[in-house]
Amino acid sequence: MARGVAPRQPARTGRQDKVSVARAPSRAKSILSHADKNSKSTLSRSKTKPGANPAKGTKGYNPIAPERVAEILKRLNELYPDVTCALTHASAWELLVATILSAQSTDVNVNRVTPELFKKYRTVQDFAALRPEQLEPDVRSTGFFRNKSKSVVGAAKKIVSEFGGVVPDDIEKLLTLPGVARKTANVVLGTWFKKAEGVVVDTHVHRISRRLELTKENDPQKIEQDLIKILPRERWILFSHQVIWHGRKLCFARKPKCAECALENICHAGDKSWSTVEMHKNAQ
Ligand code: SF4
């Protein structure tokens, strides 16, 4: 954890454990000294009304103020400076397959399956020559294996027949492939082609963006549009990787490790496990 941004640890008495969602503990002021003093007003605590535009929060609090967003990005950089996609791959095609298989599964699960899979079927043409049923046993353990097999084989056939056997580096073309929606297309474009065409919104990005009040939306496409508006384009790719790692290491869906989180004193999530600042019940 980077120096200077570590939150206080929970009291042995456990008194911090269920901090009020309405009142900010008085000690929060000193905790806020961790944040950029010049941006204190926008990093400060106040309640947002349910359904209100976060840009027009009460008492001057604006969760998407550029200073607050910059502070979040700075701390993510300090926490996760060199992270990238955790799916094992050696080509755009392998990354595309791994991303399709990762739906409703974990990267660890997918990484158990793909090394053998890519030894057995070495090229996109090998996959295109299959019937989906032939692929099913190989991807069964990732879940939803019938649909995933159809998508992988369908995508391979289309890439061979329409794109000369080469995964396109164009979002519109990627979106025409079976089983490829914006999340998968953004993963391939961002991670392999280094093209920032959008922001990957997976379950971690969805959850943590809401907790950090960067969006009030629930639909991944709307969340992506909110993030595109407030994040600098050069951070679109890295932001997703960093938030995904944060979700895996600390900001769990259940019982996030807030006492160990470097974002703690600027995070007002309503479902924090521990807090030094006011919690906003809609921020979850
Ligand atoms: S909910 Fe907890 S772990 Fe997640 S960002 Fe906020 S303080 Fe960190």
CSV table of C-alpha atoms and ligand atoms in Angstrom, one decimal:
chain,number,residue,atom,x,y,z
A,1,MET,CA,0.0,0.0,0.0
A,2,ALA,CA,1.3,3.4,-0.9
A,3,ARG,CA,2.6,5.6,1.9
A,4,GLY,CA,0.4,8.4,3.1
A,5,VAL,CA,-2.9,7.0,2.0
A,6,ALA,CA,-3.4,4.2,4.5
A,7,PRO,CA,-6.6,4.6,6.5
A,8,ARG,CA,-6.7,4.1,10.2
A,9,GLN,CA,-7.2,0.6,11.4
A,10,PRO,CA,-10.4,-0.4,13.2
A,11,ALA,CA,-10.4,0.2,16.9
A,12,ARG,CA,-9.9,-2.9,19.0
A,13,THR,CA,-13.3,-2.2,20.6
A,14,GLY,CA,-14.9,-2.6,17.2
A,15,ARG,CA,-16.7,0.7,17.7
A,16,GLN,CA,-15.9,1.6,14.1
A,17,ASP,CA,-17.5,-1.4,12.7
A,18,LYS,CA,-21.1,-0.1,12.2
A,19,VAL,CA,-20.5,3.5,11.7
A,20,SER,CA,-23.7,5.5,11.1
A,21,VAL,CA,-24.8,6.1,7.5
A,22,ALA,CA,-26.0,9.5,8.5
A,23,ARG,CA,-23.3,11.1,10.7
A,24,ALA,CA,-19.7,11.6,9.9
A,25,PRO,CA,-17.4,10.8,12.8
A,26,SER,CA,-15.6,13.9,14.0
A,27,ARG,CA,-12.2,12.3,13.4
A,28,ALA,CA,-13.0,12.2,9.7
A,29,LYS,CA,-11.6,15.7,9.3
A,30,SER,CA,-8.2,14.6,10.3
A,31,ILE,CA,-8.4,11.5,8.1
A,32,LEU,CA,-9.2,13.7,5.2
A,33,SER,CA,-5.8,15.3,5.5
A,34,HIS,CA,-4.6,12.2,3.5
A,35,ALA,CA,-6.4,13.7,0.6
A,36,ASP,CA,-5.2,16.6,-1.5
A,37,LYS,CA,-6.0,19.6,0.7
A,38,ASN,CA,-6.9,21.7,-2.4
A,39,SER,CA,-9.6,19.3,-3.3
A,40,LYS,CA,-11.0,18.9,0.2
A,41,SER,CA,-14.4,20.4,-0.7
A,42,THR,CA,-15.0,17.9,-3.5
A,43,LEU,CA,-13.6,15.0,-1.5
A,44,SER,CA,-15.6,15.8,1.6
A,45,ARG,CA,-18.6,14.1,3.1
A,46,SER,CA,-22.2,14.9,2.6
A,47,LYS,CA,-25.3,13.0,1.9
A,48,THR,CA,-26.7,12.7,-1.7
A,49,LYS,CA,-30.4,12.5,-2.2
A,50,PRO,CA,-31.7,9.2,-3.7
A,51,GLY,CA,-32.0,9.6,-7.4
A,52,ALA,CA,-30.2,13.0,-7.4
A,53,ASN,CA,-27.7,13.8,-10.1
A,54,PRO,CA,-24.4,13.1,-8.4
A,55,ALA,CA,-23.0,16.2,-10.1
A,56,LYS,CA,-25.5,18.2,-8.0
A,57,GLY,CA,-25.1,16.6,-4.6
A,58,THR,CA,-26.0,18.4,-1.5
A,59,LYS,CA,-23.7,20.7,0.5
A,60,GLY,CA,-21.4,21.1,-2.4
A,61,TYR,CA,-20.4,17.5,-2.5
A,62,ASN,CA,-19.8,16.3,-6.0
A,63,PRO,CA,-18.7,12.7,-6.3
A,64,ILE,CA,-17.6,13.2,-9.9
A,65,ALA,CA,-15.7,16.4,-9.4
A,66,PRO,CA,-12.5,16.3,-11.5
A,67,GLU,CA,-10.4,16.6,-8.3
A,68,ARG,CA,-12.1,13.7,-6.7
A,69,VAL,CA,-11.9,11.5,-9.8
A,70,ALA,CA,-8.2,12.5,-10.1
A,71,GLU,CA,-7.6,11.5,-6.5
A,72,ILE,CA,-9.2,8.1,-7.0
A,73,LEU,CA,-7.1,7.5,-10.2
A,74,LYS,CA,-4.0,8.6,-8.3
A,75,ARG,CA,-4.6,6.1,-5.5
A,76,LEU,CA,-5.5,3.3,-7.9
A,77,ASN,CA,-2.1,4.0,-9.7
A,78,GLU,CA,-0.3,3.8,-6.4
A,79,LEU,CA,-2.1,0.5,-5.4
A,80,TYR,CA,-2.0,-1.2,-8.8
A,81,PRO,CA,0.7,0.4,-11.0
A,82,ASP,CA,1.4,-2.4,-13.5
A,83,VAL,CA,-1.8,-4.5,-13.7
A,84,THR,CA,-3.2,-5.9,-16.8
A,85,CYS,CA,-5.7,-8.5,-17.9
A,86,ALA,CA,-5.5,-11.7,-15.8
A,87,LEU,CA,-6.7,-14.0,-18.6
A,88,THR,CA,-3.8,-16.0,-20.0
A,89,HIS,CA,-3.4,-15.4,-23.8
A,90,ALA,CA,-0.8,-15.2,-26.5
A,91,SER,CA,-2.9,-13.7,-29.3
A,92,ALA,CA,-6.0,-11.6,-30.0
A,93,TRP,CA,-7.9,-14.8,-30.8
A,94,GLU,CA,-6.9,-16.5,-27.6
A,95,LEU,CA,-7.9,-13.4,-25.6
A,96,LEU,CA,-11.2,-13.3,-27.4
A,97,VAL,CA,-11.9,-16.9,-26.6
A,98,ALA,CA,-10.8,-16.5,-23.0
A,99,THR,CA,-13.0,-13.4,-22.5
A,100,ILE,CA,-16.0,-15.2,-24.0
A,101,LEU,CA,-15.4,-18.1,-21.6
A,102,SER,CA,-15.0,-15.8,-18.6
A,103,ALA,CA,-18.7,-14.8,-18.6
A,104,GLN,CA,-20.2,-15.9,-15.3
A,105,SER,CA,-16.9,-17.6,-14.5
A,106,THR,CA,-13.6,-16.6,-12.9
A,107,ASP,CA,-10.4,-15.8,-14.6
A,108,VAL,CA,-8.8,-18.6,-12.5
A,109,ASN,CA,-11.3,-21.1,-13.8
A,110,VAL,CA,-10.8,-19.9,-17.4
A,111,ASN,CA,-7.0,-20.0,-17.1
A,112,ARG,CA,-7.3,-23.7,-16.0
A,113,VAL,CA,-9.1,-24.5,-19.2
A,114,THR,CA,-7.4,-22.5,-21.9
A,115,PRO,CA,-3.8,-23.8,-21.9
A,116,GLU,CA,-5.0,-27.3,-22.9
A,117,LEU,CA,-7.7,-25.9,-25.2
A,118,PHE,CA,-5.1,-23.8,-27.2
A,119,LYS,CA,-2.8,-26.8,-27.4
A,120,LYS,CA,-5.6,-28.9,-28.8
A,121,TYR,CA,-6.9,-26.3,-31.3
A,122,ARG,CA,-4.0,-24.1,-32.3
A,123,THR,CA,-5.5,-21.6,-34.7
A,124,VAL,CA,-8.8,-19.8,-35.4
A,125,GLN,CA,-9.2,-22.1,-38.4
A,126,ASP,CA,-9.1,-25.1,-36.1
A,127,PHE,CA,-11.9,-23.7,-34.0
A,128,ALA,CA,-13.9,-22.8,-37.2
A,129,ALA,CA,-13.7,-26.4,-38.4
A,130,LEU,CA,-15.5,-27.6,-35.2
A,131,ARG,CA,-19.1,-28.2,-34.4
A,132,PRO,CA,-20.1,-26.5,-31.1
A,133,GLU,CA,-20.8,-29.9,-29.5
A,134,GLN,CA,-17.2,-30.9,-30.1
A,135,LEU,CA,-16.0,-28.0,-28.1
A,136,GLU,CA,-18.4,-28.5,-25.2
A,137,PRO,CA,-16.4,-31.0,-23.1
A,138,ASP,CA,-13.3,-28.8,-23.2
A,139,VAL,CA,-15.1,-25.7,-21.8
A,140,ARG,CA,-17.6,-27.4,-19.6
A,141,SER,CA,-16.1,-26.4,-16.4
A,142,THR,CA,-16.4,-22.6,-17.2
A,143,GLY,CA,-20.2,-22.9,-17.0
A,144,PHE,CA,-22.9,-22.1,-19.7
A,145,PHE,CA,-20.7,-24.3,-21.9
A,146,ARG,CA,-23.3,-24.9,-24.6
A,147,ASN,CA,-23.8,-21.2,-25.3
A,148,LYS,CA,-20.1,-20.5,-25.0
A,149,SER,CA,-19.2,-23.3,-27.4
A,150,LYS,CA,-21.6,-21.9,-29.9
A,151,SER,CA,-20.2,-18.4,-29.5
A,152,VAL,CA,-16.6,-19.5,-29.8
A,153,VAL,CA,-17.1,-21.6,-32.9
A,154,GLY,CA,-19.5,-19.0,-34.4
A,155,ALA,CA,-16.9,-16.3,-33.9
A,156,ALA,CA,-14.2,-18.4,-35.4
A,157,LYS,CA,-16.3,-19.2,-38.5
A,158,LYS,CA,-17.0,-15.5,-39.0
A,159,ILE,CA,-13.5,-14.4,-38.5
A,160,VAL,CA,-12.3,-16.9,-41.0
A,161,SER,CA,-15.0,-16.3,-43.6
A,162,GLU,CA,-15.3,-12.5,-43.3
A,163,PHE,CA,-12.1,-11.2,-41.8
A,164,GLY,CA,-9.5,-13.3,-43.4
A,165,GLY,CA,-8.8,-15.3,-40.2
A,166,VAL,CA,-7.7,-12.2,-38.4
A,167,VAL,CA,-9.4,-10.8,-35.3
A,168,PRO,CA,-10.5,-7.3,-36.3
A,169,ASP,CA,-9.3,-4.3,-34.3
A,170,ASP,CA,-12.4,-2.4,-34.9
A,171,ILE,CA,-15.3,-2.2,-32.4
A,172,GLU,CA,-18.1,-2.3,-34.9
A,173,LYS,CA,-16.6,-5.4,-36.6
A,174,LEU,CA,-16.0,-7.1,-33.2
A,175,LEU,CA,-19.6,-6.5,-32.2
A,176,THR,CA,-20.8,-8.5,-35.2
A,177,LEU,CA,-19.2,-11.7,-33.8
A,178,PRO,CA,-21.4,-14.2,-32.0
A,179,GLY,CA,-21.1,-13.9,-28.2
A,180,VAL,CA,-19.2,-10.6,-28.4
A,181,ALA,CA,-20.8,-7.6,-26.6
A,182,ARG,CA,-19.2,-4.3,-25.6
A,183,LYS,CA,-17.4,-5.8,-22.6
A,184,THR,CA,-15.6,-8.5,-24.6
A,185,ALA,CA,-14.9,-6.1,-27.5
A,186,ASN,CA,-13.4,-3.5,-25.1
A,187,VAL,CA,-11.2,-6.2,-23.4
A,188,VAL,CA,-9.8,-7.3,-26.8
A,189,LEU,CA,-9.3,-3.8,-28.1
A,190,GLY,CA,-7.8,-2.4,-24.9
A,191,THR,CA,-5.7,-5.3,-23.8
A,192,TRP,CA,-4.4,-6.6,-27.1
A,193,PHE,CA,-4.7,-3.7,-29.5
A,194,LYS,CA,-4.1,-1.0,-26.9
A,195,LYS,CA,-7.1,0.9,-28.4
A,196,ALA,CA,-9.2,2.8,-25.9
A,197,GLU,CA,-12.6,2.6,-27.6
A,198,GLY,CA,-14.6,2.2,-24.3
A,199,VAL,CA,-14.3,1.2,-20.7
A,200,VAL,CA,-14.7,-2.5,-19.7
A,201,VAL,CA,-17.6,-2.8,-17.3
A,202,ASP,CA,-17.5,-6.2,-15.7
A,203,THR,CA,-19.0,-7.1,-12.3
A,204,HIS,CA,-16.2,-5.5,-10.4
A,205,VAL,CA,-16.2,-2.3,-12.3
A,206,HIS,CA,-20.0,-2.2,-12.0
A,207,ARG,CA,-19.9,-2.6,-8.2
A,208,ILE,CA,-17.0,-0.4,-7.4
A,209,SER,CA,-18.0,2.4,-9.7
A,210,ARG,CA,-21.3,2.6,-7.8
A,211,ARG,CA,-19.6,2.4,-4.4
A,212,LEU,CA,-17.3,5.2,-5.4
A,213,GLU,CA,-20.3,7.2,-6.7
A,214,LEU,CA,-18.9,7.5,-10.2
A,215,THR,CA,-22.2,6.4,-11.5
A,216,LYS,CA,-25.7,5.8,-10.3
A,217,GLU,CA,-26.6,3.5,-13.1
A,218,ASN,CA,-27.1,-0.3,-13.0
A,219,ASP,CA,-27.0,-1.1,-16.7
A,220,PRO,CA,-23.4,-1.8,-17.8
A,221,GLN,CA,-23.7,0.2,-21.0
A,222,LYS,CA,-24.9,3.3,-19.1
A,223,ILE,CA,-22.2,2.8,-16.5
A,224,GLU,CA,-19.7,2.8,-19.4
A,225,GLN,CA,-21.1,6.0,-20.8
A,226,ASP,CA,-20.8,7.7,-17.3
A,227,LEU,CA,-17.2,6.5,-16.9
A,228,ILE,CA,-16.3,7.7,-20.4
A,229,LYS,CA,-17.5,11.1,-19.5
A,230,ILE,CA,-15.5,11.5,-16.3
A,231,LEU,CA,-12.3,9.5,-17.0
A,232,PRO,CA,-9.5,10.8,-19.2
A,233,ARG,CA,-9.4,8.7,-22.3
A,234,GLU,CA,-5.8,7.6,-21.6
A,235,ARG,CA,-7.1,6.0,-18.4
A,236,TRP,CA,-10.0,4.0,-19.9
A,237,ILE,CA,-8.0,0.8,-20.3
A,238,LEU,CA,-5.9,0.9,-17.1
A,239,PHE,CA,-8.8,2.1,-14.9
A,240,SER,CA,-10.8,-1.1,-15.6
A,241,HIS,CA,-7.8,-3.4,-14.9
A,242,GLN,CA,-7.1,-1.6,-11.7
A,243,VAL,CA,-10.6,-1.7,-10.5
A,244,ILE,CA,-10.9,-5.4,-11.4
A,245,TRP,CA,-7.8,-6.1,-9.3
A,246,HIS,CA,-9.2,-4.0,-6.5
A,247,GLY,CA,-12.4,-6.0,-6.6
A,248,ARG,CA,-10.5,-9.2,-6.4
A,249,LYS,CA,-8.1,-8.1,-3.6
A,250,LEU,CA,-10.1,-5.9,-1.3
A,251,CYS,CA,-13.4,-4.5,-2.5
A,252,PHE,CA,-15.3,-7.8,-2.4
A,253,ALA,CA,-19.0,-7.9,-3.1
A,254,ARG,CA,-19.6,-9.1,0.4
A,255,LYS,CA,-17.6,-7.8,3.3
A,256,PRO,CA,-15.1,-5.5,1.5
A,257,LYS,CA,-11.9,-5.0,3.4
A,258,CYS,CA,-12.4,-1.3,3.9
A,259,ALA,CA,-10.1,-1.0,6.9
A,260,GLU,CA,-7.2,-2.0,4.5
A,261,CYS,CA,-8.3,0.1,1.6
A,262,ALA,CA,-6.4,3.2,0.5
A,263,LEU,CA,-9.5,4.7,-0.9
A,264,GLU,CA,-11.4,4.4,2.4
A,265,ASN,CA,-11.5,8.1,3.4
A,266,ILE,CA,-12.9,9.2,0.1
A,267,CYS,CA,-15.3,6.3,-0.3
A,268,HIS,CA,-18.8,6.7,1.1
A,269,ALA,CA,-20.3,3.4,-0.1
A,270,GLY,CA,-23.4,2.4,1.8
A,271,ASP,CA,-22.2,-1.2,2.3
A,272,LYS,CA,-18.7,-0.5,3.7
A,273,SER,CA,-17.5,-2.9,6.4
A,274,TRP,CA,-15.8,-0.1,8.3
A,275,SER,CA,-15.8,3.6,7.8
A,276,THR,CA,-14.2,6.9,9.0
A,277,VAL,CA,-16.5,8.9,6.8
A,278,GLU,CA,-20.3,9.3,6.3
A,279,MET,CA,-21.8,6.5,4.3
A,280,HIS,CA,-24.3,7.1,1.5
A,281,LYS,CA,-26.9,4.5,1.4
A,282,ASN,CA,-27.4,4.7,-2.3
A,283,ALA,CA,-23.8,4.3,-3.1
A,284,GLN,CA,-23.8,0.5,-3.5
B,1,SF4,S1,-16.2,-0.2,-0.3
B,1,SF4,FE1,-14.4,-0.4,1.1
B,1,SF4,S2,-12.9,-1.7,-0.1
B,1,SF4,FE2,-14.4,-0.8,-1.5
B,1,SF4,S3,-13.5,1.1,-2.3
B,1,SF4,FE3,-14.8,1.6,-0.6
B,1,SF4,S4,-13.5,1.6,1.2
B,1,SF4,FE4,-12.4,0.5,-0.4
